[in-house]
Amino acid sequence: MNLHLSLTPLLSLLAGILILIMPKLLNFIVAIYLIAIGLVGLFGAGAIRFN
């Protein structure tokens, strides 16, 4: 049985939980999320593999 994980849904889930717990972190979470998605877009997700 193989389990394939994507980075984007995991980051979204983590960001949503943190925002619910501490709403004041919203600006930082959104900034970190956007930076991470930008880096994945620039460098490609092909190099990142979770096995």
C-alpha positions as a LaTeX table, in Angstrom:
\begin{tabular}{lrrr}
\hline
Residue & $x$ (\AA) & $y$ (\AA) & $z$ (\AA) \\
\hline
Met1 & 0.00 & 0.00 & 0.00 \\
Asn2 & 1.47 & 3.32 & $-1.09$ \\
Leu3 & 0.60 & 6.64 & 0.51 \\
His4 & 1.22 & 9.75 & $-1.56$ \\
Leu5 & 1.14 & 13.07 & 0.27 \\
Ser6 & 0.94 & 16.51 & $-1.27$ \\
Leu7 & 2.57 & 19.49 & 0.34 \\
Thr8 & $-0.15$ & 22.05 & $-0.39$ \\
Pro9 & $-3.08$ & 20.34 & 1.39 \\
Leu10 & $-0.93$ & 19.62 & 4.43 \\
Leu11 & 0.18 & 23.25 & 4.65 \\
Ser12 & $-3.40$ & 24.42 & 4.22 \\
Leu13 & $-4.62$ & 22.14 & 7.00 \\
Leu14 & $-1.86$ & 23.24 & 9.37 \\
Ala15 & $-2.46$ & 26.92 & 8.61 \\
Gly16 & $-6.21$ & 26.56 & 9.17 \\
Ile17 & $-5.74$ & 24.88 & 12.53 \\
Leu18 & $-3.25$ & 27.50 & 13.69 \\
Ile19 & $-5.56$ & 30.33 & 12.61 \\
Leu20 & $-8.42$ & 28.79 & 14.60 \\
Ile21 & $-6.22$ & 28.46 & 17.69 \\
Met22 & $-4.53$ & 31.87 & 17.48 \\
Pro23 & $-6.25$ & 34.33 & 15.09 \\
Lys24 & $-3.50$ & 36.94 & 15.56 \\
Leu25 & $-1.10$ & 34.66 & 13.68 \\
Leu26 & $-3.11$ & 35.07 & 10.47 \\
Asn27 & $-0.69$ & 37.55 & 8.84 \\
Phe28 & 2.35 & 35.39 & 9.55 \\
Ile29 & 0.68 & 32.16 & 8.47 \\
Val30 & $-0.52$ & 33.66 & 5.20 \\
Ala31 & 2.92 & 35.14 & 4.50 \\
Ile32 & 4.71 & 31.84 & 5.21 \\
Tyr33 & 2.16 & 29.92 & 3.15 \\
Leu34 & 2.54 & 32.24 & 0.17 \\
Ile35 & 6.33 & 32.09 & 0.36 \\
Ala36 & 6.26 & 28.28 & 0.52 \\
Ile37 & 3.90 & 28.00 & $-2.45$ \\
Gly38 & 6.04 & 30.47 & $-4.39$ \\
Leu39 & 9.20 & 28.46 & $-3.71$ \\
Val40 & 7.51 & 25.22 & $-4.74$ \\
Gly41 & 6.31 & 26.94 & $-7.92$ \\
Leu42 & 9.75 & 28.31 & $-8.75$ \\
Phe43 & 11.82 & 25.25 & $-7.99$ \\
Gly44 & 9.20 & 22.65 & $-8.89$ \\
Ala45 & 7.59 & 20.01 & $-6.74$ \\
Gly46 & 9.21 & 17.22 & $-8.76$ \\
Ala47 & 12.26 & 17.23 & $-6.51$ \\
Ile48 & 10.14 & 16.75 & $-3.37$ \\
Arg49 & 8.96 & 13.16 & $-2.92$ \\
Phe50 & 7.40 & 11.64 & 0.17 \\
Asn51 & 7.67 & 7.83 & 0.14 \\
\hline
\end{tabular}
